[in-house]
Amino acid sequence: MAISQQTRQNPYCAARLRAAQQDYRLHSRELAAEELGISSSTLEKYERGIIKNMPPEAVVQMSNLYNAPELRNYYCSHGCLIGQIDRPALLNRSIEGVALSLTNHQDTLDEICKDLAEILDDGVVDARE
């Protein structure tokens, strides 16, 4: 069955099709569903946007299998009620928009950079770090 253009634009379907360029099993919705441990009809409903409240575990599995971490952000900003309020969507933002958003959190970024520098200073990452 051919995949419609609208379905191809769904982030979950698009991620699978991109991943299929590296992994032949993902060309087939049936084989991808088998790898994910779900039915092909469920995967089709995710990819067509019929199921709006996807289980977070399914998104994590797809993100890992497709090597598509952006699916987690998409889910958290579109599929999760809390995330829709608290987490900005990054998928359709320009690099300038992301950079501007980061500058609004400069204090936090400075602290993270300081912590990373301390971790990397001795060249060893221990369990506490």
JSON list of C-alpha atoms in Angstrom, two decimals:
[
{"chain": "A", "resi": 1, "resn": "MET", "atom": "CA", "xyz": [0.00, 0.00, 0.00]},
{"chain": "A", "resi": 2, "resn": "ALA", "atom": "CA", "xyz": [1.35, 3.43, -0.94]},
{"chain": "A", "resi": 3, "resn": "ILE", "atom": "CA", "xyz": [1.89, 5.98, 1.80]},
{"chain": "A", "resi": 4, "resn": "SER", "atom": "CA", "xyz": [0.08, 9.27, 1.26]},
{"chain": "A", "resi": 5, "resn": "GLN", "atom": "CA", "xyz": [2.02, 12.54, 1.21]},
{"chain": "A", "resi": 6, "resn": "GLN", "atom": "CA", "xyz": [0.18, 13.67, 4.34]},
{"chain": "A", "resi": 7, "resn": "THR", "atom": "CA", "xyz": [1.24, 10.52, 6.19]},
{"chain": "A", "resi": 8, "resn": "ARG", "atom": "CA", "xyz": [4.83, 10.94, 4.96]},
{"chain": "A", "resi": 9, "resn": "GLN", "atom": "CA", "xyz": [4.86, 14.36, 6.65]},
{"chain": "A", "resi": 10, "resn": "ASN", "atom": "CA", "xyz": [3.86, 12.89, 10.02]},
{"chain": "A", "resi": 11, "resn": "PRO", "atom": "CA", "xyz": [7.04, 13.04, 12.17]},
{"chain": "A", "resi": 12, "resn": "TYR", "atom": "CA", "xyz": [6.78, 9.36, 13.18]},
{"chain": "A", "resi": 13, "resn": "CYS", "atom": "CA", "xyz": [6.42, 8.16, 9.60]},
{"chain": "A", "resi": 14, "resn": "ALA", "atom": "CA", "xyz": [9.06, 10.57, 8.31]},
{"chain": "A", "resi": 15, "resn": "ALA", "atom": "CA", "xyz": [11.53, 9.34, 10.93]},
{"chain": "A", "resi": 16, "resn": "ARG", "atom": "CA", "xyz": [10.90, 5.70, 9.98]},
{"chain": "A", "resi": 17, "resn": "LEU", "atom": "CA", "xyz": [11.36, 6.43, 6.29]},
{"chain": "A", "resi": 18, "resn": "ARG", "atom": "CA", "xyz": [14.62, 8.32, 6.94]},
{"chain": "A", "resi": 19, "resn": "ALA", "atom": "CA", "xyz": [15.85, 5.42, 9.08]},
{"chain": "A", "resi": 20, "resn": "ALA", "atom": "CA", "xyz": [14.85, 2.98, 6.33]},
{"chain": "A", "resi": 21, "resn": "GLN", "atom": "CA", "xyz": [17.65, 4.40, 4.19]},
{"chain": "A", "resi": 22, "resn": "GLN", "atom": "CA", "xyz": [20.06, 2.72, 6.62]},
{"chain": "A", "resi": 23, "resn": "ASP", "atom": "CA", "xyz": [17.99, -0.24, 7.82]},
{"chain": "A", "resi": 24, "resn": "TYR", "atom": "CA", "xyz": [16.00, -2.23, 5.24]},
{"chain": "A", "resi": 25, "resn": "ARG", "atom": "CA", "xyz": [13.63, -3.60, 7.91]},
{"chain": "A", "resi": 26, "resn": "LEU", "atom": "CA", "xyz": [12.14, -0.15, 8.36]},
{"chain": "A", "resi": 27, "resn": "HIS", "atom": "CA", "xyz": [10.96, 0.13, 4.74]},
{"chain": "A", "resi": 28, "resn": "SER", "atom": "CA", "xyz": [8.11, -2.14, 5.70]},
{"chain": "A", "resi": 29, "resn": "ARG", "atom": "CA", "xyz": [5.62, -0.95, 8.28]},
{"chain": "A", "resi": 30, "resn": "GLU", "atom": "CA", "xyz": [5.04, -4.60, 9.19]},
{"chain": "A", "resi": 31, "resn": "LEU", "atom": "CA", "xyz": [8.71, -5.29, 9.92]},
{"chain": "A", "resi": 32, "resn": "ALA", "atom": "CA", "xyz": [9.13, -1.98, 11.76]},
{"chain": "A", "resi": 33, "resn": "ALA", "atom": "CA", "xyz": [6.08, -2.79, 13.90]},
{"chain": "A", "resi": 34, "resn": "GLU", "atom": "CA", "xyz": [7.54, -6.21, 14.67]},
{"chain": "A", "resi": 35, "resn": "GLU", "atom": "CA", "xyz": [10.80, -4.57, 15.80]},
{"chain": "A", "resi": 36, "resn": "LEU", "atom": "CA", "xyz": [8.77, -2.19, 17.99]},
{"chain": "A", "resi": 37, "resn": "GLY", "atom": "CA", "xyz": [6.67, -5.02, 19.44]},
{"chain": "A", "resi": 38, "resn": "ILE", "atom": "CA", "xyz": [3.37, -3.54, 18.24]},
{"chain": "A", "resi": 39, "resn": "SER", "atom": "CA", "xyz": [0.92, -4.44, 15.50]},
{"chain": "A", "resi": 40, "resn": "SER", "atom": "CA", "xyz": [1.33, -2.95, 12.05]},
{"chain": "A", "resi": 41, "resn": "SER", "atom": "CA", "xyz": [-2.17, -1.48, 12.33]},
{"chain": "A", "resi": 42, "resn": "THR", "atom": "CA", "xyz": [-1.15, 0.35, 15.51]},
{"chain": "A", "resi": 43, "resn": "LEU", "atom": "CA", "xyz": [1.98, 1.71, 13.83]},
{"chain": "A", "resi": 44, "resn": "GLU", "atom": "CA", "xyz": [-0.13, 2.81, 10.88]},
{"chain": "A", "resi": 45, "resn": "LYS", "atom": "CA", "xyz": [-2.46, 4.68, 13.26]},
{"chain": "A", "resi": 46, "resn": "TYR", "atom": "CA", "xyz": [0.54, 6.41, 14.87]},
{"chain": "A", "resi": 47, "resn": "GLU", "atom": "CA", "xyz": [1.95, 7.35, 11.47]},
{"chain": "A", "resi": 48, "resn": "ARG", "atom": "CA", "xyz": [-1.38, 8.61, 10.14]},
{"chain": "A", "resi": 49, "resn": "GLY", "atom": "CA", "xyz": [-2.06, 10.62, 13.30]},
{"chain": "A", "resi": 50, "resn": "ILE", "atom": "CA", "xyz": [-5.21, 8.65, 14.11]},
{"chain": "A", "resi": 51, "resn": "ILE", "atom": "CA", "xyz": [-3.97, 7.82, 17.62]},
{"chain": "A", "resi": 52, "resn": "LYS", "atom": "CA", "xyz": [-3.26, 11.13, 19.32]},
{"chain": "A", "resi": 53, "resn": "ASN", "atom": "CA", "xyz": [-2.40, 9.85, 22.81]},
{"chain": "A", "resi": 54, "resn": "MET", "atom": "CA", "xyz": [0.51, 7.56, 22.07]},
{"chain": "A", "resi": 55, "resn": "PRO", "atom": "CA", "xyz": [2.09, 5.72, 24.98]},
{"chain": "A", "resi": 56, "resn": "PRO", "atom": "CA", "xyz": [5.40, 7.41, 25.86]},
{"chain": "A", "resi": 57, "resn": "GLU", "atom": "CA", "xyz": [7.11, 4.00, 25.73]},
{"chain": "A", "resi": 58, "resn": "ALA", "atom": "CA", "xyz": [6.17, 3.69, 22.05]},
{"chain": "A", "resi": 59, "resn": "VAL", "atom": "CA", "xyz": [7.74, 7.07, 21.29]},
{"chain": "A", "resi": 60, "resn": "VAL", "atom": "CA", "xyz": [10.92, 6.12, 23.14]},
{"chain": "A", "resi": 61, "resn": "GLN", "atom": "CA", "xyz": [11.11, 2.82, 21.23]},
{"chain": "A", "resi": 62, "resn": "MET", "atom": "CA", "xyz": [10.61, 4.57, 17.89]},
{"chain": "A", "resi": 63, "resn": "SER", "atom": "CA", "xyz": [13.12, 7.24, 18.81]},
{"chain": "A", "resi": 64, "resn": "ASN", "atom": "CA", "xyz": [15.71, 4.58, 19.63]},
{"chain": "A", "resi": 65, "resn": "LEU", "atom": "CA", "xyz": [14.98, 2.27, 16.70]},
{"chain": "A", "resi": 66, "resn": "TYR", "atom": "CA", "xyz": [14.87, 5.10, 14.15]},
{"chain": "A", "resi": 67, "resn": "ASN", "atom": "CA", "xyz": [17.81, 6.97, 15.73]},
{"chain": "A", "resi": 68, "resn": "ALA", "atom": "CA", "xyz": [15.51, 9.99, 15.88]},
{"chain": "A", "resi": 69, "resn": "PRO", "atom": "CA", "xyz": [15.76, 11.77, 19.25]},
{"chain": "A", "resi": 70, "resn": "GLU", "atom": "CA", "xyz": [13.67, 14.62, 17.85]},
{"chain": "A", "resi": 71, "resn": "LEU", "atom": "CA", "xyz": [10.61, 12.38, 18.18]},
{"chain": "A", "resi": 72, "resn": "ARG", "atom": "CA", "xyz": [10.83, 12.72, 21.95]},
{"chain": "A", "resi": 73, "resn": "ASN", "atom": "CA", "xyz": [10.71, 16.50, 21.73]},
{"chain": "A", "resi": 74, "resn": "TYR", "atom": "CA", "xyz": [7.86, 16.31, 19.25]},
{"chain": "A", "resi": 75, "resn": "TYR", "atom": "CA", "xyz": [5.89, 14.04, 21.56]},
{"chain": "A", "resi": 76, "resn": "CYS", "atom": "CA", "xyz": [6.58, 16.16, 24.63]},
{"chain": "A", "resi": 77, "resn": "SER", "atom": "CA", "xyz": [5.56, 19.38, 22.90]},
{"chain": "A", "resi": 78, "resn": "HIS", "atom": "CA", "xyz": [2.57, 17.97, 20.97]},
{"chain": "A", "resi": 79, "resn": "GLY", "atom": "CA", "xyz": [1.34, 14.75, 22.59]},
{"chain": "A", "resi": 80, "resn": "CYS", "atom": "CA", "xyz": [1.83, 15.41, 26.28]},
{"chain": "A", "resi": 81, "resn": "LEU", "atom": "CA", "xyz": [-0.51, 17.85, 28.02]},
{"chain": "A", "resi": 82, "resn": "ILE", "atom": "CA", "xyz": [2.17, 18.99, 30.47]},
{"chain": "A", "resi": 83, "resn": "GLY", "atom": "CA", "xyz": [4.78, 19.29, 27.72]},
{"chain": "A", "resi": 84, "resn": "GLN", "atom": "CA", "xyz": [2.49, 21.42, 25.59]},
{"chain": "A", "resi": 85, "resn": "ILE", "atom": "CA", "xyz": [2.61, 24.00, 28.37]},
{"chain": "A", "resi": 86, "resn": "ASP", "atom": "CA", "xyz": [6.20, 23.62, 29.60]},
{"chain": "A", "resi": 87, "resn": "ARG", "atom": "CA", "xyz": [8.31, 22.38, 26.69]},
{"chain": "A", "resi": 88, "resn": "PRO", "atom": "CA", "xyz": [8.86, 24.45, 23.56]},
{"chain": "A", "resi": 89, "resn": "ALA", "atom": "CA", "xyz": [8.68, 22.65, 20.23]},
{"chain": "A", "resi": 90, "resn": "LEU", "atom": "CA", "xyz": [12.06, 22.70, 18.52]},
{"chain": "A", "resi": 91, "resn": "LEU", "atom": "CA", "xyz": [11.27, 20.87, 15.30]},
{"chain": "A", "resi": 92, "resn": "ASN", "atom": "CA", "xyz": [10.03, 23.85, 13.30]},
{"chain": "A", "resi": 93, "resn": "ARG", "atom": "CA", "xyz": [12.18, 26.57, 14.84]},
{"chain": "A", "resi": 94, "resn": "SER", "atom": "CA", "xyz": [14.98, 28.28, 13.00]},
{"chain": "A", "resi": 95, "resn": "ILE", "atom": "CA", "xyz": [18.50, 28.05, 14.35]},
{"chain": "A", "resi": 96, "resn": "GLU", "atom": "CA", "xyz": [18.25, 31.75, 15.16]},
{"chain": "A", "resi": 97, "resn": "GLY", "atom": "CA", "xyz": [15.11, 31.11, 17.22]},
{"chain": "A", "resi": 98, "resn": "VAL", "atom": "CA", "xyz": [16.78, 28.29, 19.13]},
{"chain": "A", "resi": 99, "resn": "ALA", "atom": "CA", "xyz": [19.87, 30.44, 19.77]},
{"chain": "A", "resi": 100, "resn": "LEU", "atom": "CA", "xyz": [17.71, 33.30, 21.06]},
{"chain": "A", "resi": 101, "resn": "SER", "atom": "CA", "xyz": [15.87, 30.91, 23.35]},
{"chain": "A", "resi": 102, "resn": "LEU", "atom": "CA", "xyz": [19.19, 29.64, 24.70]},
{"chain": "A", "resi": 103, "resn": "THR", "atom": "CA", "xyz": [20.44, 33.17, 25.43]},
{"chain": "A", "resi": 104, "resn": "ASN", "atom": "CA", "xyz": [17.40, 33.63, 27.66]},
{"chain": "A", "resi": 105, "resn": "HIS", "atom": "CA", "xyz": [18.85, 30.84, 29.82]},
{"chain": "A", "resi": 106, "resn": "GLN", "atom": "CA", "xyz": [22.46, 32.03, 29.85]},
{"chain": "A", "resi": 107, "resn": "ASP", "atom": "CA", "xyz": [22.92, 31.61, 33.62]},
{"chain": "A", "resi": 108, "resn": "THR", "atom": "CA", "xyz": [21.86, 27.97, 33.41]},
{"chain": "A", "resi": 109, "resn": "LEU", "atom": "CA", "xyz": [24.08, 27.37, 30.39]},
{"chain": "A", "resi": 110, "resn": "ASP", "atom": "CA", "xyz": [27.07, 28.94, 32.14]},
{"chain": "A", "resi": 111, "resn": "GLU", "atom": "CA", "xyz": [26.53, 26.65, 35.13]},
{"chain": "A", "resi": 112, "resn": "ILE", "atom": "CA", "xyz": [26.26, 23.59, 32.85]},
{"chain": "A", "resi": 113, "resn": "CYS", "atom": "CA", "xyz": [29.48, 24.56, 31.04]},
{"chain": "A", "resi": 114, "resn": "LYS", "atom": "CA", "xyz": [31.28, 25.02, 34.37]},
{"chain": "A", "resi": 115, "resn": "ASP", "atom": "CA", "xyz": [30.07, 21.60, 35.56]},
{"chain": "A", "resi": 116, "resn": "LEU", "atom": "CA", "xyz": [31.16, 19.95, 32.30]},
{"chain": "A", "resi": 117, "resn": "ALA", "atom": "CA", "xyz": [34.58, 21.60, 32.48]},
{"chain": "A", "resi": 118, "resn": "GLU", "atom": "CA", "xyz": [35.06, 20.25, 36.01]},
{"chain": "A", "resi": 119, "resn": "ILE", "atom": "CA", "xyz": [34.02, 16.76, 34.90]},
{"chain": "A", "resi": 120, "resn": "LEU", "atom": "CA", "xyz": [36.37, 16.80, 31.92]},
{"chain": "A", "resi": 121, "resn": "ASP", "atom": "CA", "xyz": [39.26, 18.42, 33.79]},
{"chain": "A", "resi": 122, "resn": "ASP", "atom": "CA", "xyz": [40.68, 15.17, 35.17]},
{"chain": "A", "resi": 123, "resn": "GLY", "atom": "CA", "xyz": [39.81, 13.09, 32.09]},
{"chain": "A", "resi": 124, "resn": "VAL", "atom": "CA", "xyz": [37.88, 10.54, 34.15]},
{"chain": "A", "resi": 125, "resn": "VAL", "atom": "CA", "xyz": [34.12, 10.31, 34.56]},
{"chain": "A", "resi": 126, "resn": "ASP", "atom": "CA", "xyz": [33.21, 8.63, 37.83]},
{"chain": "A", "resi": 127, "resn": "ALA", "atom": "CA", "xyz": [29.80, 7.38, 38.99]},
{"chain": "A", "resi": 128, "resn": "ARG", "atom": "CA", "xyz": [29.03, 10.62, 40.85]},
{"chain": "A", "resi": 129, "resn": "GLU", "atom": "CA", "xyz": [29.57, 12.67, 37.71]}
]
